[in-house]
CSV table of C-alpha atoms in Angstrom, one decimal:
chain,number,residue,atom,x,y,z
T,1,MET,CA,34.8,21.8,163.1
T,2,LEU,CA,37.8,19.9,164.2
T,3,ILE,CA,38.0,18.2,167.6
T,4,ILE,CA,40.7,20.0,169.7
T,5,ASP,CA,41.1,17.7,172.7
T,6,MET,CA,42.3,14.6,170.9
T,7,LYS,CA,45.5,13.1,172.1
T,8,THR,CA,48.3,11.6,170.1
T,9,SER,CA,48.4,8.7,172.5
T,10,ASP,CA,44.8,7.9,171.5
T,11,PHE,CA,46.2,6.5,168.3
T,12,TYR,CA,48.8,4.2,169.8
T,13,TYR,CA,48.6,0.4,169.4
T,14,GLU,CA,51.0,-2.5,170.0
T,15,LEU,CA,52.5,-4.1,166.9
T,16,PRO,CA,54.7,-7.2,167.1
T,17,GLN,CA,58.0,-6.5,165.3
T,18,GLU,CA,57.6,-9.6,163.1
T,19,LEU,CA,54.5,-8.1,161.4
T,20,ILE,CA,56.5,-5.3,159.9
T,21,ALA,CA,56.9,-6.4,156.3
T,22,GLN,CA,60.6,-6.3,155.3
T,23,ARG,CA,60.2,-7.2,151.6
T,24,PRO,CA,57.5,-6.9,148.9
T,25,LEU,CA,55.6,-10.0,147.7
T,26,SER,CA,56.6,-11.4,144.4
T,27,ASP,CA,53.0,-10.7,143.1
T,28,ARG,CA,52.0,-7.2,144.0
T,29,SER,CA,48.3,-8.0,143.9
T,30,ALA,CA,48.6,-11.1,146.2
T,31,SER,CA,48.7,-9.0,149.3
T,32,ARG,CA,45.8,-9.5,151.8
T,33,LEU,CA,43.0,-6.9,151.9
T,34,LEU,CA,41.0,-6.0,154.9
T,35,VAL,CA,37.7,-4.4,153.8
T,36,LEU,CA,36.3,-2.0,156.5
T,37,ASP,CA,32.7,-0.6,156.5
T,38,LYS,CA,33.3,2.9,157.8
T,39,ASN,CA,29.8,3.2,159.2
T,40,SER,CA,29.3,-0.1,161.0
T,41,GLY,CA,32.9,-1.2,161.6
T,42,LYS,CA,32.1,-4.6,159.9
T,43,THR,CA,35.1,-6.2,158.2
T,44,GLU,CA,35.7,-8.7,155.4
T,45,HIS,CA,39.0,-10.4,154.5
T,46,LYS,CA,40.1,-10.8,151.0
T,47,ILE,CA,43.2,-10.8,148.6
T,48,PHE,CA,44.0,-7.4,147.1
T,49,LYS,CA,43.1,-8.4,143.5
T,50,ASP,CA,39.5,-9.0,144.9
T,51,ILE,CA,39.3,-5.1,145.1
T,52,LYS,CA,37.3,-5.5,141.8
T,53,GLU,CA,34.4,-7.0,143.8
T,54,TYR,CA,34.0,-3.7,145.6
T,55,LEU,CA,34.3,-1.3,142.6
T,56,ASN,CA,31.3,-0.4,140.4
T,57,PRO,CA,31.1,0.8,136.8
T,58,GLY,CA,31.0,4.6,136.9
T,59,ASP,CA,33.4,4.8,139.9
T,60,CYS,CA,36.7,6.7,139.6
T,61,LEU,CA,39.9,5.4,141.0
T,62,VAL,CA,42.3,8.3,141.7
T,63,VAL,CA,46.1,7.4,141.8
T,64,ASN,CA,49.2,9.4,142.6
T,65,GLU,CA,51.7,9.3,139.7
T,66,THR,CA,54.7,10.5,141.7
T,67,ARG,CA,58.0,8.6,141.2
T,68,VAL,CA,60.4,8.0,144.0
T,69,ILE,CA,63.9,9.2,143.2
T,70,PRO,CA,67.0,7.4,144.6
T,71,ALA,CA,67.4,10.2,147.1
T,72,ARG,CA,69.9,8.6,149.5
T,73,LEU,CA,73.5,9.4,148.7
T,74,ILE,CA,76.4,8.1,150.6
T,75,GLY,CA,79.7,9.9,150.1
T,76,GLU,CA,82.7,11.2,152.0
T,77,ARG,CA,83.8,14.6,153.4
T,78,LYS,CA,86.3,15.9,151.0
T,79,ASN,CA,88.8,17.2,153.6
T,80,THR,CA,88.7,14.2,156.0
T,81,GLY,CA,87.3,11.3,154.1
T,82,ALA,CA,84.7,10.7,156.8
T,83,ARG,CA,81.5,8.9,155.7
T,84,VAL,CA,78.5,11.2,155.1
T,85,GLU,CA,74.9,10.4,154.1
T,86,ILE,CA,72.6,12.9,152.4
T,87,LEU,CA,68.9,12.5,151.8
T,88,LEU,CA,67.4,14.8,149.2
T,89,LEU,CA,64.1,16.3,150.4
T,90,LYS,CA,63.1,19.2,148.2
T,91,ARG,CA,64.5,20.6,145.0
T,92,ILE,CA,65.0,24.4,145.1
T,93,ASP,CA,66.5,25.0,141.7
T,94,THR,CA,68.7,23.2,139.0
T,95,ARG,CA,71.6,22.5,141.4
T,96,ARG,CA,70.3,23.3,144.9
T,97,TRP,CA,68.4,21.0,147.2
T,98,GLU,CA,67.1,21.0,150.8
T,99,THR,CA,68.6,17.9,152.4
T,100,LEU,CA,69.0,15.9,155.6
T,101,VAL,CA,72.7,15.3,156.3
T,102,TYR,CA,74.0,12.6,158.7
T,103,PRO,CA,76.0,13.0,160.8
T,104,GLY,CA,74.7,16.6,161.0
T,105,LYS,CA,76.7,18.2,163.7
T,106,LYS,CA,79.9,18.5,161.6
T,107,ALA,CA,78.0,19.4,158.4
T,108,LYS,CA,78.7,23.1,158.4
T,109,PRO,CA,78.4,25.7,155.6
T,110,GLY,CA,81.4,25.5,153.3
T,111,ASN,CA,81.9,21.7,153.8
T,112,VAL,CA,82.1,19.7,150.5
T,113,ILE,CA,81.0,16.1,150.2
T,114,SER,CA,82.1,13.9,147.3
T,115,PHE,CA,80.1,11.0,145.8
T,116,GLY,CA,81.3,8.4,143.3
T,117,GLY,CA,84.9,9.4,143.5
T,118,GLY,CA,84.1,13.0,142.6
T,119,LEU,CA,81.5,12.4,139.9
T,120,LEU,CA,79.2,14.4,142.1
T,121,GLU,CA,80.0,17.0,144.8
T,122,ALA,CA,77.8,18.8,147.2
T,123,GLU,CA,78.7,22.0,149.1
T,124,ILE,CA,76.7,22.8,152.2
T,125,GLU,CA,75.4,26.4,151.9
T,126,GLU,CA,73.3,27.0,154.9
T,127,VAL,CA,71.4,25.3,157.8
T,128,VAL,CA,67.6,25.8,157.8
T,129,ASN,CA,64.5,24.6,159.6
T,130,ASP,CA,64.8,21.4,161.7
T,131,GLY,CA,68.5,21.3,161.1
T,132,ASN,CA,68.1,20.5,157.3
T,133,ARG,CA,70.9,21.7,155.0
T,134,ILE,CA,70.7,23.6,151.7
T,135,VAL,CA,73.4,22.1,149.4
T,136,LYS,CA,74.6,23.0,146.0
T,137,PHE,CA,75.7,20.2,143.6
T,138,SER,CA,78.5,20.3,141.2
T,139,TYR,CA,78.8,17.8,138.3
T,140,GLU,CA,79.2,17.3,134.6
T,141,GLY,CA,76.4,15.7,132.6
T,142,ILE,CA,72.8,15.1,133.7
T,143,PHE,CA,72.0,15.2,137.4
T,144,GLU,CA,69.2,12.6,137.1
T,145,GLU,CA,71.5,10.1,135.4
T,146,LEU,CA,74.1,10.5,138.1
T,147,LEU,CA,71.5,10.2,140.8
T,148,ASP,CA,70.2,7.0,139.3
T,149,ARG,CA,73.8,5.6,139.2
T,150,LEU,CA,75.0,6.8,142.6
T,151,GLY,CA,71.8,7.0,144.7
T,152,GLN,CA,69.8,4.5,146.7
T,153,MET,CA,66.1,4.2,147.4
T,154,PRO,CA,65.3,6.0,150.6
T,155,LEU,CA,63.5,3.1,152.3
T,156,PRO,CA,61.7,3.9,155.6
T,157,PRO,CA,63.8,3.3,158.8
T,158,TYR,CA,61.7,0.3,159.8
T,159,ILE,CA,62.8,-1.6,156.7
T,160,THR,CA,66.2,-3.1,157.5
T,161,GLU,CA,66.6,-5.5,154.6
T,162,LYS,CA,68.2,-4.5,151.4
T,163,LEU,CA,65.8,-4.0,148.4
T,164,GLU,CA,67.0,-6.1,145.5
T,165,ASP,CA,64.8,-4.5,142.8
T,166,LYS,CA,64.4,-0.7,143.0
T,167,ASN,CA,61.2,-0.9,140.9
T,168,ARG,CA,59.4,-2.7,143.7
T,169,TYR,CA,59.4,0.6,145.7
T,170,GLN,CA,57.6,2.3,142.7
T,171,THR,CA,54.0,2.0,141.6
T,172,VAL,CA,53.6,0.5,138.1
T,173,TYR,CA,52.1,3.9,137.1
T,174,ALA,CA,54.9,6.1,138.6
T,175,LYS,CA,55.8,8.9,136.2
T,176,ASN,CA,56.8,12.2,137.8
T,177,ASP,CA,60.1,12.3,139.6
T,178,GLY,CA,60.2,13.9,143.1
T,179,SER,CA,59.3,11.7,146.0
T,180,ALA,CA,61.4,10.7,149.0
T,181,ALA,CA,59.0,7.9,149.7
T,182,ALA,CA,56.5,5.8,147.8
T,183,PRO,CA,52.7,6.3,147.9
T,184,THR,CA,52.6,2.7,149.2
T,185,ALA,CA,48.8,2.0,148.7
T,186,GLY,CA,49.5,2.0,145.0
T,187,LEU,CA,52.2,-0.7,145.3
T,188,HIS,CA,49.5,-3.4,145.2
T,189,PHE,CA,48.3,-2.7,141.7
T,190,THR,CA,49.7,-4.5,138.6
T,191,GLU,CA,49.2,-3.3,135.1
T,192,ASP,CA,46.9,-6.3,134.4
T,193,LEU,CA,44.7,-5.5,137.5
T,194,LEU,CA,44.4,-1.8,136.4
T,195,LYS,CA,43.3,-2.9,133.0
T,196,GLU,CA,40.7,-5.3,134.4
T,197,ILE,CA,39.4,-2.5,136.5
T,198,GLU,CA,39.2,-0.1,133.5
T,199,ASP,CA,37.5,-2.8,131.5
T,200,MET,CA,34.8,-3.0,134.2
T,201,GLY,CA,33.9,0.7,133.4
T,202,VAL,CA,35.9,2.2,136.2
T,203,LYS,CA,37.7,5.5,135.3
T,204,ILE,CA,41.2,6.1,136.4
T,205,ALA,CA,42.2,9.7,137.2
T,206,ARG,CA,45.8,10.7,137.9
T,207,LEU,CA,47.4,13.4,140.0
T,208,THR,CA,50.8,14.0,141.6
T,209,LEU,CA,51.8,14.6,145.2
T,210,HIS,CA,55.5,14.3,145.9
T,211,VAL,CA,55.8,12.5,149.2
T,212,GLY,CA,58.3,14.1,151.7
T,213,LEU,CA,60.3,12.9,154.6
T,214,GLY,CA,57.6,14.3,156.9
T,215,THR,CA,55.7,11.0,156.2
T,216,PHE,CA,58.1,9.3,158.6
T,217,ARG,CA,58.3,12.0,161.2
T,218,PRO,CA,56.5,11.2,164.5
T,219,VAL,CA,53.9,13.5,166.0
T,220,LYS,CA,55.9,15.0,169.0
T,221,VAL,CA,53.0,16.9,170.7
T,222,GLU,CA,50.3,15.2,172.8
T,223,ASP,CA,47.6,17.7,171.7
T,224,VAL,CA,46.9,16.6,168.1
T,225,SER,CA,45.7,20.0,167.0
T,226,SER,CA,49.1,21.5,167.9
T,227,HIS,CA,50.9,19.4,165.3
T,228,LYS,CA,52.3,21.2,162.3
T,229,MET,CA,52.3,19.2,159.1
T,230,HIS,CA,55.1,19.2,156.6
T,231,SER,CA,54.4,20.8,153.2
T,232,GLU,CA,54.3,18.8,149.9
T,233,PHE,CA,54.0,19.7,146.3
T,234,TYR,CA,50.9,18.6,144.3
T,235,SER,CA,49.4,19.0,140.9
T,236,LEU,CA,46.2,18.1,139.1
T,237,SER,CA,45.5,18.8,135.4
T,238,GLN,CA,42.1,20.0,134.2
T,239,SER,CA,41.6,16.8,132.1
T,240,GLN,CA,41.9,14.7,135.2
T,241,ALA,CA,39.8,17.1,137.3
T,242,ASP,CA,37.0,16.7,134.6
T,243,ILE,CA,37.1,12.9,135.1
T,244,ILE,CA,36.6,13.3,138.8
T,245,ASN,CA,33.9,15.9,138.6
T,246,GLU,CA,32.0,13.9,135.9
T,247,THR,CA,32.1,10.8,138.2
T,248,ARG,CA,30.5,12.8,141.0
T,249,GLU,CA,27.9,14.3,138.8
T,250,LYS,CA,26.8,10.9,137.5
T,251,GLY,CA,26.6,9.4,141.0
T,252,GLY,CA,29.8,7.4,140.9
T,253,ARG,CA,32.2,7.1,143.8
T,254,VAL,CA,35.6,8.7,144.0
T,255,VAL,CA,38.0,6.1,145.4
T,256,ALA,CA,41.3,7.5,146.5
T,257,VAL,CA,44.4,5.2,146.3
T,258,GLY,CA,46.4,6.2,149.3
T,259,THR,CA,46.6,9.0,151.9
T,260,THR,CA,48.7,11.1,149.6
T,261,THR,CA,45.9,11.1,147.0
T,262,THR,CA,43.4,11.9,149.7
T,263,ARG,CA,45.3,14.9,151.0
T,264,THR,CA,45.7,16.2,147.5
T,265,LEU,CA,42.0,15.9,146.6
T,266,GLU,CA,40.9,17.4,149.9
T,267,SER,CA,43.3,20.3,149.4
T,268,ILE,CA,41.9,21.1,146.0
T,269,ALA,CA,38.2,20.4,146.4
T,270,ASP,CA,35.8,23.2,147.0
T,271,GLU,CA,32.9,22.9,149.5
T,272,ARG,CA,30.8,21.2,146.9
T,273,GLY,CA,33.4,18.6,146.3
T,274,ARG,CA,34.4,19.9,142.9
T,275,VAL,CA,38.0,20.1,141.7
T,276,THR,CA,39.8,22.1,139.1
T,277,GLU,CA,43.3,22.3,137.6
T,278,LYS,CA,45.7,23.3,140.4
T,279,SER,CA,49.2,23.0,141.6
T,280,GLY,CA,51.0,24.2,144.7
T,281,TRP,CA,52.0,23.2,148.2
T,282,THR,CA,49.8,21.6,150.8
T,283,ASP,CA,50.2,21.1,154.6
T,284,ILE,CA,46.7,19.9,155.1
T,285,PHE,CA,46.3,17.9,158.4
T,286,ILE,CA,43.3,15.5,158.4
T,287,TYR,CA,42.3,14.0,161.8
T,288,PRO,CA,39.1,13.0,163.5
T,289,GLY,CA,36.5,15.8,163.3
T,290,TYR,CA,37.5,16.7,159.7
T,291,LYS,CA,34.6,16.9,157.3
T,292,PHE,CA,35.6,15.3,153.9
T,293,LYS,CA,34.6,17.2,150.9
T,294,LEU,CA,35.3,14.7,148.2
T,295,VAL,CA,36.9,11.4,149.3
T,296,ASP,CA,34.7,8.8,151.0
T,297,ASN,CA,36.4,5.6,149.8
T,298,LEU,CA,40.0,4.9,150.4
T,299,ILE,CA,42.5,2.2,149.6
T,300,THR,CA,45.4,2.4,152.1
T,301,ASN,CA,48.0,0.4,153.9
T,302,PHE,CA,48.4,-0.1,157.7
T,303,HIS,CA,50.1,2.9,159.3
T,304,LEU,CA,52.5,3.5,162.2
T,305,PRO,CA,51.1,4.0,165.7
T,306,GLU,CA,50.5,7.7,166.6
T,307,SER,CA,51.2,8.8,163.0
T,308,THR,CA,49.4,11.5,161.1
T,309,LEU,CA,48.3,8.7,158.6
T,310,VAL,CA,46.6,6.6,161.2
T,311,MET,CA,44.8,9.8,162.3
T,312,LEU,CA,43.7,10.5,158.7
T,313,VAL,CA,42.1,7.0,158.2
T,314,SER,CA,40.5,7.4,161.7
T,315,ALA,CA,39.0,10.7,160.4
T,316,LEU,CA,37.4,8.8,157.6
T,317,ALA,CA,36.3,5.6,159.3
T,318,GLY,CA,36.2,6.6,163.0
T,319,LYS,CA,38.9,6.0,165.5
T,320,GLU,CA,37.2,3.1,167.2
T,321,ASN,CA,36.5,1.3,163.9
T,322,ILE,CA,40.1,1.8,162.8
T,323,MET,CA,41.6,0.6,166.1
T,324,ARG,CA,39.3,-2.4,166.2
T,325,ALA,CA,40.2,-3.3,162.6
T,326,TYR,CA,43.9,-2.9,163.3
T,327,LYS,CA,43.7,-5.3,166.3
T,328,GLU,CA,41.9,-7.8,164.1
T,329,ALA,CA,44.6,-7.4,161.4
T,330,ILE,CA,47.3,-8.0,164.1
T,331,ASP,CA,45.4,-11.1,165.4
T,332,ARG,CA,45.2,-12.4,161.8
T,333,LYS,CA,48.9,-11.8,161.2
T,334,TYR,CA,48.5,-9.2,158.5
T,335,ARG,CA,51.7,-7.6,157.2
T,336,PHE,CA,52.1,-3.9,158.2
T,337,PHE,CA,53.5,-0.7,156.7
T,338,SER,CA,55.1,0.1,153.3
T,339,PHE,CA,55.5,-3.5,151.9
T,340,GLY,CA,52.6,-4.8,153.9
T,341,ASP,CA,48.9,-5.6,153.3
T,342,ALA,CA,46.1,-3.2,152.4
T,343,MET,CA,42.8,-1.9,153.7
T,344,PHE,CA,39.8,-0.7,151.8
T,345,ILE,CA,37.6,1.8,153.7
T,346,THR,CA,34.2,1.9,152.1
T,347,THR,CA,30.5,1.3,152.8
T,348,LEU,CA,29.5,-2.3,152.5
T,349,ASP,CA,26.0,-3.1,151.1
T,350,VAL,CA,23.8,-4.5,153.9
């Protein structure tokens, strides 16, 4: 049963601005790694490639194969030439998307926005929830190719520096287009590191959850239980579900890479912790008091104060342990957020 009297302010912490990572490291796996025992609160400090020391043959690493699309489009209003920015949020059909338009006040139904000198045009059809706009695109050719040519990576608002290489905001295993943000825990893996992990006898299972803009939206209510989560699309195939189930049956650990993977697994798992092929939309909200059905080991980044993500990791490791570990990370000058360092929540051998 979930705790209903938890406050959003309980998850606040002070973060010096200089610890917000503005660019990725040249070597993905060279990030620092804080290892946290979820039971005792004990910590160890390593480099990310040392994650191998904490994985065992027979474990299963579960990754999110979503791929970030260059969802930020900058164009101009066709009738006035005024600058307009569109962020693609959710595909409705072949040509229609739910979007965030800025500036929004003048973005009214019937307005047409042009990109790339008319290579791509978007007509605003209607205003929906949260002031988002449904737009219909007009173009010749293949939309994905135009988007790749005209769009920019939708980096989080706390990253103010330009990203030189688009691929650094993708995991090395990114495959399925659809995210407005990267599943950032996976950014630390290289192909070589993944191969070394597989060679150890660790299975790798793959699923997809397309990360939405809600990832960056603050919790605006003080009563945590009143917060309404955004909805995101997920899918898991039967072959990958079999890998996860077999791991559990043989006594191996299921290690989720990222909060997106965790939310997907917990959405699909039954009360016995078994998963089966499934796709759909999830708005699962995990915060302290939640009883995990499948995930008990998590590789994750350091998350924003008062965010749903810091609440999720607190549900797994305990709020006091998380807040103490975050303070330790700040004292040791760890790098925070999307391009920052990592944490592994597990149970350390005594």
